[in-house]
PDB file of C-alpha atoms in Angstrom:
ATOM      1  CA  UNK A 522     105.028  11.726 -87.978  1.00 50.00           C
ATOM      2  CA  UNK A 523     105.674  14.548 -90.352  1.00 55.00           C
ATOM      3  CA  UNK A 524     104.331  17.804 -89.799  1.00 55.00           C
ATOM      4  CA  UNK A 525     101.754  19.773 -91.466  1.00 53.00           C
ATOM      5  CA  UNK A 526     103.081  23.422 -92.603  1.00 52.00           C
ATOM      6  CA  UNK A 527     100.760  26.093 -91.392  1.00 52.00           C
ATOM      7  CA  UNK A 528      99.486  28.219 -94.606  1.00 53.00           C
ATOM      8  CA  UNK A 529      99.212  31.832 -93.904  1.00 52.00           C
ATOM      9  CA  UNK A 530      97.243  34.156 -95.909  1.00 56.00           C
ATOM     10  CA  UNK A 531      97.634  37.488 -95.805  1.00 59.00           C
ATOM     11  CA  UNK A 532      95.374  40.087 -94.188  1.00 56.00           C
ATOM     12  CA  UNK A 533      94.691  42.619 -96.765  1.00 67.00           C
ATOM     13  CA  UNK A 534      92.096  44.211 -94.330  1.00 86.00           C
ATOM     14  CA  UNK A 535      94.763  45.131 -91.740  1.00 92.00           C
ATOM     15  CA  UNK A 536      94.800  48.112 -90.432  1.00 95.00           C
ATOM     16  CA  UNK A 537      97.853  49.859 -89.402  1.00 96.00           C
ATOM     17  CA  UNK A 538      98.780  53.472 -87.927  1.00 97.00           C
ATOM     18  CA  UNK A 539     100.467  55.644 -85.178  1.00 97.00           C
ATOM     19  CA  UNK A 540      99.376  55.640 -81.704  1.00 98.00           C
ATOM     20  CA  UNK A 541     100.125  58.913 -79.481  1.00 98.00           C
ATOM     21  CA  UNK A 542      99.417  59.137 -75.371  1.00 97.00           C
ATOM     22  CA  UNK A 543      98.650  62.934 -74.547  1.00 96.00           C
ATOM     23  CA  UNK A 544      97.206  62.620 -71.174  1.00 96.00           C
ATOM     24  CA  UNK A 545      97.443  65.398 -68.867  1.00 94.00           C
ATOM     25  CA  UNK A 546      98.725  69.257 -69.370  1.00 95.00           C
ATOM     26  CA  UNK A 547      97.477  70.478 -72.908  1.00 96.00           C
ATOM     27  CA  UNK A 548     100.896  70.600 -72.925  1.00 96.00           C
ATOM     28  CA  UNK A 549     101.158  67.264 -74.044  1.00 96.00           C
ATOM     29  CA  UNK A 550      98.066  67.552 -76.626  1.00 96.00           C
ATOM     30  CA  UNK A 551     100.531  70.430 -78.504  1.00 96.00           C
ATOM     31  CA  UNK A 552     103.166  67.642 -78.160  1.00 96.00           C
ATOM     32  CA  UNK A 553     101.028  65.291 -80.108  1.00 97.00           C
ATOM     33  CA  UNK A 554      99.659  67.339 -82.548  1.00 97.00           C
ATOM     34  CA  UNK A 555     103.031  68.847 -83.191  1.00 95.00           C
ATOM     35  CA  UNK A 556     104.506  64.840 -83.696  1.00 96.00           C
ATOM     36  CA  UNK A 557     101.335  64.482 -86.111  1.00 97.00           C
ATOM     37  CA  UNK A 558     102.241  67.353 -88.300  1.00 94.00           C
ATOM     38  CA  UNK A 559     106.112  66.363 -88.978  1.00 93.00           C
ATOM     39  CA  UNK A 560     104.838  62.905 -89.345  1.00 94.00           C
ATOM     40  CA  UNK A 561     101.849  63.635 -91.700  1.00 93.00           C
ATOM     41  CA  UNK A 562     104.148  65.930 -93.991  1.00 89.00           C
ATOM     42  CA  UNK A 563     106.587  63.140 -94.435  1.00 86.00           C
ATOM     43  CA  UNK A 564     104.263  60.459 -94.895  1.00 89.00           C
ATOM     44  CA  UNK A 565     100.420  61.178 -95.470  1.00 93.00           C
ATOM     45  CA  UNK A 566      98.802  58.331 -96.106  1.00 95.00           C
ATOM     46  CA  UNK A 567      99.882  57.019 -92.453  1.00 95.00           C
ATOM     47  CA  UNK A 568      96.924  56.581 -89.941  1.00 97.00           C
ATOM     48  CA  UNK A 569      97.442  58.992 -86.714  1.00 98.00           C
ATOM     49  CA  UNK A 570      95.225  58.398 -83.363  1.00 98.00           C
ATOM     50  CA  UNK A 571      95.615  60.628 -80.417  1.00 98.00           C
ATOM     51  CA  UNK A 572      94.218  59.278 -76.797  1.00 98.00           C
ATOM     52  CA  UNK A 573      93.884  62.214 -74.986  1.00 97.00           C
ATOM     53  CA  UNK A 574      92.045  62.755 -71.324  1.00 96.00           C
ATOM     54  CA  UNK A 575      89.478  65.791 -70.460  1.00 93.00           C
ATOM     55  CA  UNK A 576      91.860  68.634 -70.721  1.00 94.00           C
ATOM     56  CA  UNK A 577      95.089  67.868 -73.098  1.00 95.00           C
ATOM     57  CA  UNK A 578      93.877  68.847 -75.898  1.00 96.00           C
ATOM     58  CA  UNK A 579      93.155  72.335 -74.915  1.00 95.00           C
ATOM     59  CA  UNK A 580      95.882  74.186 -76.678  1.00 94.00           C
ATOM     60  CA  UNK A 581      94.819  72.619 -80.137  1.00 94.00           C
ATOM     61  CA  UNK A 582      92.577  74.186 -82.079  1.00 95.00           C
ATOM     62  CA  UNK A 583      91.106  72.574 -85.391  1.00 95.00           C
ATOM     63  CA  UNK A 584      94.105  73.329 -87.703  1.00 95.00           C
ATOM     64  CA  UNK A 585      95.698  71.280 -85.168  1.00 95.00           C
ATOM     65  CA  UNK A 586      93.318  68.441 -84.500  1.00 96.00           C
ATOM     66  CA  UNK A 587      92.551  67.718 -87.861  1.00 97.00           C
ATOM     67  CA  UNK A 588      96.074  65.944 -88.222  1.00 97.00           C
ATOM     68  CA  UNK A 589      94.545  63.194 -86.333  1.00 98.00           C
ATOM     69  CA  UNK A 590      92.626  60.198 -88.070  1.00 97.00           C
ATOM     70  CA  UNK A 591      91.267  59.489 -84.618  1.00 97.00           C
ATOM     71  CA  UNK A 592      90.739  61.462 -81.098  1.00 97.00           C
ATOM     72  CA  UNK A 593      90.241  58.795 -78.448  1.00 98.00           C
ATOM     73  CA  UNK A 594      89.034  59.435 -74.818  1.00 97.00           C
ATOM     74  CA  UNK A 595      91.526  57.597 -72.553  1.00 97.00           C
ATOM     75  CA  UNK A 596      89.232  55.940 -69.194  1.00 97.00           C
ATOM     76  CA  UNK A 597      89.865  57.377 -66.126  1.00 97.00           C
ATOM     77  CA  UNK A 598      90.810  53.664 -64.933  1.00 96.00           C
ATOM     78  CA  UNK A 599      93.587  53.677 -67.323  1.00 97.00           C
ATOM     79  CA  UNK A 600      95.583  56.444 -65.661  1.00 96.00           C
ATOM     80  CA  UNK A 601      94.901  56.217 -62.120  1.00 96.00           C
ATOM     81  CA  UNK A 602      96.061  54.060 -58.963  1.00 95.00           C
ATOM     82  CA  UNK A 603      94.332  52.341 -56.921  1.00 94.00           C
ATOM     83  CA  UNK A 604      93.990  55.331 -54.455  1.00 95.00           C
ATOM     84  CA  UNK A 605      92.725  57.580 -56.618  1.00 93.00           C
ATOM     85  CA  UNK A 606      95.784  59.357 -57.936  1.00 96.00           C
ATOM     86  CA  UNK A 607      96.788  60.419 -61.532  1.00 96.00           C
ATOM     87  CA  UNK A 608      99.630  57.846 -62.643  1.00 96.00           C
ATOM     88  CA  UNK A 609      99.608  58.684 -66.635  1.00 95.00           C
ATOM     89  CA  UNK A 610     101.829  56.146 -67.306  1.00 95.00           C
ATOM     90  CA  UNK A 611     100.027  53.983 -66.253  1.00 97.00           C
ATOM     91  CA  UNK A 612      97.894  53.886 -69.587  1.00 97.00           C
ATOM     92  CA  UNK A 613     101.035  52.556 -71.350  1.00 97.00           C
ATOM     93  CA  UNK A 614     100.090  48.999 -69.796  1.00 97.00           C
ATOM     94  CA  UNK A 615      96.445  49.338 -72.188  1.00 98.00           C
ATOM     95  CA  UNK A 616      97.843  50.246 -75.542  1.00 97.00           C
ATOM     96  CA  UNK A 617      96.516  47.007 -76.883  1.00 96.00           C
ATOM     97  CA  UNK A 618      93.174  47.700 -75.578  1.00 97.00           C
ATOM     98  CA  UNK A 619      93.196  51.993 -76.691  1.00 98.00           C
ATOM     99  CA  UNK A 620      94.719  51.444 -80.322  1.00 98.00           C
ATOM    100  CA  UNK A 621      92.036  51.042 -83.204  1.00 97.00           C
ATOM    101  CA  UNK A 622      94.809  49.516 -85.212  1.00 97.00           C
ATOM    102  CA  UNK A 623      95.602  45.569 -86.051  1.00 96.00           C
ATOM    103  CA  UNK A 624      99.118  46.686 -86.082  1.00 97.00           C
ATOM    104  CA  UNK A 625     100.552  49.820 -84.320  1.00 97.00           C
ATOM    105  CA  UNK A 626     103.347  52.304 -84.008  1.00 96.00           C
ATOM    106  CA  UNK A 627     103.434  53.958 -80.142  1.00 97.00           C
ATOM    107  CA  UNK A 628     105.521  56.825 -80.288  1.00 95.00           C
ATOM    108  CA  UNK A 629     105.246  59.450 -77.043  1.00 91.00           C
ATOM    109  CA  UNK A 630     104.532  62.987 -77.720  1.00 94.00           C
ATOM    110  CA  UNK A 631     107.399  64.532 -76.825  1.00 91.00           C
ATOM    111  CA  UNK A 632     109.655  63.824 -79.908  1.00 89.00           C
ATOM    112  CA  UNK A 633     109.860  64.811 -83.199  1.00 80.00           C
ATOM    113  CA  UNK A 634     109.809  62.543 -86.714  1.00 79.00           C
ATOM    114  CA  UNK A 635     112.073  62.782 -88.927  1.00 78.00           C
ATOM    115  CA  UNK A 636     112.225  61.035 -92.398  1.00 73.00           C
ATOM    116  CA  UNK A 637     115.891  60.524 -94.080  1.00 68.00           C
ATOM    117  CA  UNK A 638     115.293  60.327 -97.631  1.00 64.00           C
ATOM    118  CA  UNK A 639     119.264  60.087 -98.726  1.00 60.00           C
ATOM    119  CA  UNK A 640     120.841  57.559 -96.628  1.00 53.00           C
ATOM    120  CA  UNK A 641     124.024  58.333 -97.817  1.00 55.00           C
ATOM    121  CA  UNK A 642     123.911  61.573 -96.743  1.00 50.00           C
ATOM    122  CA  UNK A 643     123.991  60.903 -93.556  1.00 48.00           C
ATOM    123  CA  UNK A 644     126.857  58.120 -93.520  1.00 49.00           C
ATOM    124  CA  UNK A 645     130.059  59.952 -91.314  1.00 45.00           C
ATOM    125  CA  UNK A 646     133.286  59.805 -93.785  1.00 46.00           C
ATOM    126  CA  UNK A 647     136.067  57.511 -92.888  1.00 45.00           C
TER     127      UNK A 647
END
């Protein structure tokens, strides 16, 4: 019996963008808003969403925030145990669930991006 190819069309409606947890010490907000800007100014057309809980964003002001496309509240059932304690990674396991985005990019707040525009440049010499 032969078998019937499966025809895929593609989803021109797909959305697509960068996900960033900054749960906890503003600390963490900064973080975020700080990965935002470096990746923004190498790429701004990308789509940035922040999930952030009560207090993390604290440190940010608007010329911060407004490097985000999206500021998502993160439930407090995301990030806490079953006694009642703060476990913030914990919300890693819900990405699927806190990401607007058909197809995402989860990057943690605490690096940096970096865009390499001449690859040769950075080939080590033999």
């Amino acid at each position: 019996m032969a078998r019937k190819k499966k025809i895929i069309q593609e989803n021109t409606t797909e959305t697509k963008g960068v996900l960033i947890l900054a749960l906890g010490h503003p600390y963490y907000g900064r973080m975020a808003a700080q990965l935002a800007m470096s990746i923004k100014s190498n790429t701004p057309e990308i789509n940035i969403s922040v999930v952030k809980t009560a207090n993390s964003l604290n440190h940010c002001n608007a010329d911060y925030l407004k490097y985000f496309d999206n500021i998502i509240d993160c439930p407090k059932e995301y990030y806490t145990n079953n006694k009642g304690f703060e476990e913030f990674i914990k919300a890693k396991i819900y990405l699927y669930e806190l990401t607007p985005y058909d197809k995402t990019i989860y990057l943690d707040a605490d690096i940096i991006w970096l865009q390499n525009k001449d690859r040769k440049s950075t080939r080590l010499n033999s």
